[in-house]
Amino acid sequence: MAEQTVPLIVDVDTGIDDSLALLYLMASPEAELLGITCTAGNVTARQVATNNLAWLELCGYADVEVALGAEVPIIAPLMTTEETHGPQGIGYAELPAPTRALSSRHATQVWIDNARRRPGEITGLVTGPLTNLALAVKLEPELPRLLKRIVVMGGAFNHPGNTNPTTEWNVAVDPDAARIVFDAFSGLPEGRRPVICALDVTERIEMRPHHIAALAEACGSTPAEIIDPDDPPGRRSQASNRVVRHLSDAVRFYMEFHRLYDQGFLAHMHDPFAAAVALDPALATTRRATVDVELAGTLTRGQTVADWRGMWGREPNADIVVDTDPEEFFRRAIERVAALARRVG
Ligand code: BDR
Ligand code: CA
């Protein structure tokens, strides 16, 4: 039987791991990419847009709509993190400049128009701050019921934050947007609730140099792609394959960043994992909870709080990913992206 198609709208703040999420989706035959929407986060929204156009063009997906969205969070001043993702948001990678223009539609319109056109069919994936989705919900309050489901990378529950002690980056950038989304997506039935990929699980998705080596080997890239922790920082890839070369340059930066913060010479693949879950929810074990976002705390603004036991007396509004098989994720990622890389050359 033919694999079932998954129509997707993807909102990103590309971003090194957002980049690999896009590669994973382009490499997945069941993914039907209806639109990529850009939000400010890791880098500015305009830089995010350039990165998205560049990755799509490199991989031969130049016909997928890329739309600019919010350039600042709903209330908070914008913070970006070039320290984590490099000056352009893609580590040491230097992608060829894209030749085509952005969509004339705003990101929110891409969400709304697609969802109205195909009610109950579309999966939304958000791997950046939730600003665009929150604004879209304000314009079309039916959006949560028009979508099949959303998968979000964001939050930290029984796990330390990566931005402040209790806050995860995507929610920390725009906590007000996150609150709007969790409110708006409340009251959905089992199977339609937002699936939340928080740091509790995404920090278990550890990409190491051997994964990049395996990807390069699987697509026939030469020479062997070795990211050696003892290399001088910033050494550039000589890979014959363009996807491998750019990805390796991007991921090396992320590994150096993680080492700087005592997490080892590895890179957490938050966003590609969320992409894989969007295509196949069975990859994740979830537990339902009621989620809210702290907005008033002086030390904890942006903290995601899960009520696992119904203490607030409110219906569950999220399925939080509590377990997965990281090996299986990497098996899929390497197999799929290698096939894409082979095609691109
Ligand atoms: C999230 O923050 C960003 O820096 C990453 O791209 C990911 O979406 C992890 O907290
Ligand atoms: Ca991201």
Short mmCIF file of C-alpha atoms and ligand atoms in Angstrom, two decimals:
data_model
loop_
_atom_site.label_atom_id
_atom_site.label_comp_id
_atom_site.label_asym_id
_atom_site.label_seq_id
_atom_site.Cartn_x
_atom_site.Cartn_y
_atom_site.Cartn_z
CA MET A 1 0.00 0.00 0.00
CA ALA A 2 1.28 3.47 -0.86
CA GLU A 3 2.51 5.49 2.09
CA GLN A 4 -0.03 8.05 3.26
CA THR A 5 0.84 11.61 2.37
CA VAL A 6 1.24 14.10 5.23
CA PRO A 7 0.37 17.64 4.10
CA LEU A 8 2.42 20.08 6.17
CA ILE A 9 2.85 23.72 7.03
CA VAL A 10 6.19 24.25 8.68
CA ASP A 11 7.10 27.29 10.76
CA VAL A 12 10.79 27.67 11.49
CA ASP A 13 13.47 30.06 12.79
CA THR A 14 16.29 28.44 10.77
CA GLY A 15 18.61 27.72 12.71
CA ILE A 16 21.06 24.81 12.48
CA ASP A 17 18.68 22.14 13.72
CA ASP A 18 15.75 23.73 11.83
CA SER A 19 17.95 23.24 8.73
CA LEU A 20 18.18 19.53 9.36
CA ALA A 21 14.43 19.44 10.02
CA LEU A 22 13.87 20.90 6.56
CA LEU A 23 16.28 18.38 5.03
CA TYR A 24 14.47 15.55 6.82
CA LEU A 25 11.13 16.71 5.43
CA MET A 26 12.43 17.23 1.89
CA ALA A 27 13.95 13.76 2.10
CA SER A 28 10.69 12.13 3.20
CA PRO A 29 8.50 10.98 0.30
CA GLU A 30 5.33 11.10 2.41
CA ALA A 31 5.83 14.80 3.31
CA GLU A 32 3.79 17.21 1.20
CA LEU A 33 5.29 20.63 1.90
CA LEU A 34 2.52 23.19 1.46
CA GLY A 35 4.43 26.14 2.83
CA ILE A 36 7.36 27.20 4.96
CA THR A 37 6.73 30.18 7.20
CA CYS A 38 9.49 32.19 8.81
CA THR A 39 9.60 33.61 12.29
CA ALA A 40 12.26 35.57 14.14
CA GLY A 41 14.13 33.57 16.76
CA ASN A 42 17.55 32.08 16.33
CA VAL A 43 18.23 34.88 13.81
CA THR A 44 16.06 37.62 12.33
CA ALA A 45 13.01 36.57 10.32
CA ARG A 46 14.57 37.90 7.10
CA GLN A 47 17.71 35.85 7.64
CA VAL A 48 15.52 32.84 8.43
CA ALA A 49 13.75 33.39 5.11
CA THR A 50 17.04 33.57 3.20
CA ASN A 51 18.20 30.36 4.86
CA ASN A 52 14.97 28.55 4.03
CA LEU A 53 15.01 29.65 0.39
CA ALA A 54 18.65 28.63 0.13
CA TRP A 55 18.16 25.12 1.55
CA LEU A 56 15.09 24.52 -0.63
CA GLU A 57 16.85 25.69 -3.77
CA LEU A 58 19.95 23.62 -3.02
CA CYS A 59 17.77 20.52 -2.75
CA GLY A 60 15.61 21.22 -5.80
CA TYR A 61 12.50 22.28 -3.89
CA ALA A 62 12.35 25.79 -5.33
CA ASP A 63 8.59 25.59 -5.89
CA VAL A 64 7.63 25.39 -2.20
CA GLU A 65 6.17 28.66 -0.94
CA VAL A 66 8.30 30.47 1.65
CA ALA A 67 6.52 33.29 3.48
CA LEU A 68 7.85 35.89 5.85
CA GLY A 69 6.11 36.18 9.18
CA ALA A 70 6.46 38.12 12.38
CA GLU A 71 9.72 39.99 12.66
CA VAL A 72 9.32 40.56 16.40
CA PRO A 73 7.54 38.70 19.22
CA ILE A 74 4.04 39.73 20.26
CA ILE A 75 5.13 41.77 23.30
CA ALA A 76 8.70 40.92 24.28
CA PRO A 77 11.64 42.60 22.57
CA LEU A 78 13.27 40.28 20.04
CA MET A 79 16.25 38.23 21.17
CA THR A 80 18.33 36.24 18.69
CA THR A 81 21.17 33.82 19.34
CA GLU A 82 23.93 34.01 16.73
CA GLU A 83 26.22 32.62 19.44
CA THR A 84 24.34 29.31 19.22
CA HIS A 85 23.64 29.13 15.48
CA GLY A 86 26.33 31.28 13.83
CA PRO A 87 26.20 34.74 12.24
CA GLN A 88 23.69 33.65 9.59
CA GLY A 89 21.97 30.97 11.64
CA ILE A 90 23.52 28.07 9.76
CA GLY A 91 26.80 27.65 11.64
CA TYR A 92 29.84 27.68 9.36
CA ALA A 93 27.78 26.78 6.28
CA GLU A 94 27.75 29.25 3.39
CA LEU A 95 24.87 28.33 1.13
CA PRO A 96 24.58 29.73 -2.38
CA ALA A 97 22.40 32.86 -2.29
CA PRO A 98 18.81 32.02 -3.26
CA THR A 99 17.61 33.34 -6.62
CA ARG A 100 13.87 33.50 -6.01
CA ALA A 101 11.71 35.86 -4.00
CA LEU A 102 9.57 35.29 -0.95
CA SER A 103 5.85 34.72 -1.24
CA SER A 104 3.68 37.82 -1.45
CA ARG A 105 1.51 36.31 1.32
CA HIS A 106 2.20 36.85 5.00
CA ALA A 107 2.99 33.71 7.02
CA THR A 108 -0.32 33.95 8.89
CA GLN A 109 -2.21 33.91 5.58
CA VAL A 110 -0.34 30.79 4.48
CA TRP A 111 -1.51 29.02 7.64
CA ILE A 112 -5.09 30.22 7.34
CA ASP A 113 -5.62 29.81 3.59
CA ASN A 114 -4.20 26.29 3.53
CA ALA A 115 -6.15 25.19 6.61
CA ARG A 116 -9.42 26.52 5.17
CA ARG A 117 -8.74 24.88 1.81
CA ARG A 118 -8.08 21.46 3.33
CA PRO A 119 -9.95 21.29 6.65
CA GLY A 120 -8.91 18.45 8.94
CA GLU A 121 -6.04 17.36 6.68
CA ILE A 122 -3.02 19.48 7.50
CA THR A 123 -0.37 18.89 10.15
CA GLY A 124 1.33 22.04 11.43
CA LEU A 125 4.91 21.85 12.62
CA VAL A 126 6.49 24.70 14.58
CA THR A 127 10.19 24.58 15.41
CA GLY A 128 10.64 28.21 16.36
CA PRO A 129 8.85 30.70 18.60
CA LEU A 130 5.07 30.42 18.30
CA THR A 131 4.56 34.02 17.14
CA ASN A 132 3.18 33.29 13.67
CA LEU A 133 0.82 30.59 14.84
CA ALA A 134 -0.48 32.82 17.66
CA LEU A 135 -1.11 35.66 15.21
CA ALA A 136 -2.82 33.29 12.79
CA VAL A 137 -5.11 32.02 15.57
CA LYS A 138 -6.04 35.60 16.42
CA LEU A 139 -7.08 36.14 12.79
CA GLU A 140 -8.82 32.76 12.43
CA PRO A 141 -9.97 31.36 15.80
CA GLU A 142 -11.15 28.18 14.04
CA LEU A 143 -7.57 27.31 13.04
CA PRO A 144 -7.07 24.74 15.83
CA ARG A 145 -10.12 22.84 14.55
CA LEU A 146 -9.22 23.28 10.88
CA LEU A 147 -5.83 21.65 11.33
CA LYS A 148 -5.45 17.92 11.77
CA ARG A 149 -2.89 18.47 14.51
CA ILE A 150 0.15 20.54 15.42
CA VAL A 151 3.53 19.36 16.56
CA VAL A 152 5.63 21.88 18.46
CA MET A 153 9.26 21.84 19.49
CA GLY A 154 9.28 23.87 22.67
CA GLY A 155 9.20 23.94 26.42
CA ALA A 156 10.89 22.12 29.28
CA PHE A 157 8.90 20.26 31.91
CA ASN A 158 10.78 17.95 34.26
CA HIS A 159 14.03 19.22 32.80
CA PRO A 160 16.26 22.31 33.10
CA GLY A 161 15.88 25.09 30.57
CA ASN A 162 18.44 26.01 27.91
CA THR A 163 17.86 29.77 27.98
CA ASN A 164 17.14 30.51 31.62
CA PRO A 165 17.16 27.91 34.42
CA THR A 166 13.56 26.88 33.72
CA THR A 167 12.93 28.16 30.19
CA GLU A 168 13.44 26.69 26.74
CA TRP A 169 14.48 28.98 23.86
CA ASN A 170 11.40 28.89 21.58
CA VAL A 171 9.03 29.67 24.44
CA ALA A 172 11.46 32.13 26.06
CA VAL A 173 11.60 34.23 22.87
CA ASP A 174 7.83 34.70 22.77
CA PRO A 175 6.08 33.42 25.91
CA ASP A 176 2.93 35.42 25.17
CA ALA A 177 2.56 33.68 21.82
CA ALA A 178 3.00 30.29 23.49
CA ARG A 179 0.25 31.10 26.00
CA ILE A 180 -2.10 32.15 23.17
CA VAL A 181 -1.45 28.89 21.31
CA PHE A 182 -1.92 26.63 24.34
CA ASP A 183 -5.18 28.44 25.15
CA ALA A 184 -6.47 28.32 21.58
CA PHE A 185 -5.66 24.63 21.14
CA SER A 186 -7.50 23.66 24.35
CA GLY A 187 -10.62 21.54 24.17
CA LEU A 188 -9.52 19.34 21.27
CA PRO A 189 -10.32 15.64 21.39
CA GLU A 190 -7.84 12.82 21.94
CA GLY A 191 -5.59 12.42 18.90
CA ARG A 192 -5.96 16.08 17.90
CA ARG A 193 -4.17 17.72 20.83
CA PRO A 194 -0.86 19.51 20.20
CA VAL A 195 2.11 17.16 20.42
CA ILE A 196 4.88 18.86 22.38
CA CYS A 197 8.51 17.89 21.85
CA ALA A 198 10.22 19.54 24.82
CA LEU A 199 13.83 19.52 25.96
CA ASP A 200 13.07 16.54 28.24
CA VAL A 201 13.25 14.36 25.13
CA THR A 202 14.93 16.48 22.44
CA GLU A 203 18.11 16.71 24.51
CA ARG A 204 18.30 12.92 24.19
CA ILE A 205 18.58 13.27 20.42
CA GLU A 206 22.36 13.64 20.39
CA MET A 207 23.97 13.95 17.00
CA ARG A 208 27.64 12.97 17.12
CA PRO A 209 30.42 13.07 14.51
CA HIS A 210 29.84 9.41 13.61
CA HIS A 211 26.32 10.24 12.43
CA ILE A 212 27.66 12.76 9.90
CA ALA A 213 30.30 10.23 8.82
CA ALA A 214 27.61 7.60 8.29
CA LEU A 215 25.45 10.01 6.28
CA ALA A 216 28.40 10.92 4.04
CA GLU A 217 29.28 7.29 3.49
CA ALA A 218 25.67 6.33 2.74
CA CYS A 219 25.42 8.88 -0.06
CA GLY A 220 28.86 8.19 -1.52
CA SER A 221 30.41 11.52 -0.53
CA THR A 222 34.22 11.58 -0.52
CA PRO A 223 36.57 11.82 1.32
CA ALA A 224 35.32 10.26 4.57
CA GLU A 225 33.59 13.03 6.52
CA ILE A 226 35.39 13.28 9.83
CA ILE A 227 34.47 15.96 12.33
CA ASP A 228 37.26 15.52 14.83
CA PRO A 229 36.81 17.16 18.25
CA ASP A 230 40.54 17.99 18.12
CA ASP A 231 40.22 19.91 14.83
CA PRO A 232 40.86 23.64 15.12
CA PRO A 233 37.45 25.37 15.53
CA GLY A 234 35.80 26.22 12.26
CA ARG A 235 37.57 23.71 10.00
CA ARG A 236 35.57 23.49 6.79
CA SER A 237 34.27 20.35 5.12
CA GLN A 238 35.80 19.16 1.85
CA ALA A 239 32.94 16.76 1.09
CA SER A 240 32.23 16.16 -2.59
CA ASN A 241 28.50 16.10 -1.89
CA ARG A 242 26.99 19.57 -1.45
CA VAL A 243 24.33 18.59 1.09
CA VAL A 244 26.90 16.78 3.23
CA ARG A 245 29.37 19.67 2.94
CA HIS A 246 26.92 22.36 4.04
CA LEU A 247 25.27 20.22 6.70
CA SER A 248 28.62 19.21 8.15
CA ASP A 249 29.75 22.87 8.29
CA ALA A 250 26.50 23.79 10.03
CA VAL A 251 26.55 20.94 12.54
CA ARG A 252 30.25 21.38 13.41
CA PHE A 253 29.41 24.87 14.71
CA TYR A 254 26.56 23.44 16.82
CA MET A 255 28.85 20.74 18.26
CA GLU A 256 31.46 23.32 19.18
CA PHE A 257 28.73 25.39 20.86
CA HIS A 258 27.45 22.43 22.88
CA ARG A 259 31.01 21.63 24.01
CA LEU A 260 31.47 25.24 25.12
CA TYR A 261 28.53 24.74 27.49
CA ASP A 262 29.83 21.43 28.89
CA GLN A 263 27.34 19.23 27.03
CA GLY A 264 29.96 17.28 25.12
CA PHE A 265 31.04 17.33 21.46
CA LEU A 266 27.56 16.69 20.13
CA ALA A 267 24.54 18.58 18.88
CA HIS A 268 20.97 18.26 20.12
CA MET A 269 18.63 17.64 17.19
CA HIS A 270 15.50 19.21 18.69
CA ASP A 271 13.81 20.27 15.47
CA PRO A 272 14.54 17.29 13.21
CA PHE A 273 13.07 15.08 15.91
CA ALA A 274 9.87 17.17 15.94
CA ALA A 275 9.78 16.90 12.13
CA ALA A 276 10.05 13.12 12.36
CA VAL A 277 7.21 13.05 14.91
CA ALA A 278 5.06 15.23 12.65
CA LEU A 279 5.41 12.62 9.91
CA ASP A 280 5.07 9.65 12.22
CA PRO A 281 3.59 10.27 15.69
CA ALA A 282 4.29 6.61 16.52
CA LEU A 283 7.95 7.53 16.94
CA ALA A 284 7.02 9.20 20.22
CA THR A 285 5.45 8.04 23.44
CA THR A 286 3.27 10.81 24.81
CA ARG A 287 1.48 11.61 28.04
CA ARG A 288 -1.42 14.00 28.20
CA ALA A 289 -1.32 17.06 30.44
CA THR A 290 -2.65 20.56 30.80
CA VAL A 291 0.06 23.00 29.83
CA ASP A 292 0.29 26.66 30.62
CA VAL A 293 3.02 29.26 30.33
CA GLU A 294 4.31 31.42 33.16
CA LEU A 295 4.10 35.06 32.08
CA ALA A 296 4.41 36.95 35.35
CA GLY A 297 7.40 35.33 37.07
CA THR A 298 10.40 37.57 37.52
CA LEU A 299 12.76 34.58 37.32
CA THR A 300 10.55 32.13 35.46
CA ARG A 301 8.78 34.08 32.69
CA GLY A 302 8.49 31.68 29.76
CA GLN A 303 8.49 28.52 31.87
CA THR A 304 6.14 25.83 30.58
CA VAL A 305 4.20 24.21 33.41
CA ALA A 306 2.47 20.85 32.98
CA ASP A 307 -0.38 19.80 35.21
CA TRP A 308 -0.07 16.01 34.90
CA ARG A 309 -2.63 15.17 37.55
CA GLY A 310 -5.53 17.50 36.79
CA MET A 311 -4.90 19.69 39.82
CA TRP A 312 -6.10 22.79 37.98
CA GLY A 313 -9.36 21.05 37.05
CA ARG A 314 -8.81 21.91 33.38
CA GLU A 315 -9.01 19.55 30.41
CA PRO A 316 -5.68 18.27 29.02
CA ASN A 317 -4.54 20.49 26.13
CA ALA A 318 -1.31 18.77 25.11
CA ASP A 319 0.28 15.40 24.49
CA ILE A 320 3.81 15.78 25.81
CA VAL A 321 6.47 13.49 24.38
CA VAL A 322 7.94 11.55 27.29
CA ASP A 323 9.94 8.89 25.48
CA THR A 324 11.34 7.87 22.11
CA ASP A 325 13.98 5.71 20.48
CA PRO A 326 16.80 8.11 19.47
CA GLU A 327 18.58 5.33 17.53
CA GLU A 328 15.51 4.80 15.36
CA PHE A 329 15.31 8.55 14.73
CA PHE A 330 18.95 8.64 13.56
CA ARG A 331 18.45 5.53 11.45
CA ARG A 332 15.61 7.25 9.60
CA ALA A 333 17.39 10.60 9.38
CA ILE A 334 20.57 9.13 7.93
CA GLU A 335 18.78 6.86 5.46
CA ARG A 336 16.45 9.60 4.22
CA VAL A 337 18.84 12.54 4.08
CA ALA A 338 21.47 10.34 2.41
CA ALA A 339 19.01 9.49 -0.38
CA LEU A 340 18.23 13.20 -0.82
CA ALA A 341 21.94 14.09 -0.77
CA ARG A 342 22.65 11.45 -3.44
CA ARG A 343 19.97 12.98 -5.69
CA VAL A 344 21.31 16.52 -5.19
CA GLY A 345 24.94 15.46 -5.72
C1 BDR B 1 15.14 25.24 20.13
O1 BDR B 1 15.79 26.51 20.18
C2 BDR B 1 16.44 26.77 18.98
O2 BDR B 1 17.68 27.36 19.20
C3 BDR B 1 16.52 25.45 18.24
O3 BDR B 1 16.46 25.68 16.84
C4 BDR B 1 15.34 24.69 18.74
O4 BDR B 1 14.18 24.96 17.97
C5 BDR B 1 15.69 24.37 21.24
O5 BDR B 1 15.45 24.98 22.47
CA CA B 2 14.33 26.18 15.89
#
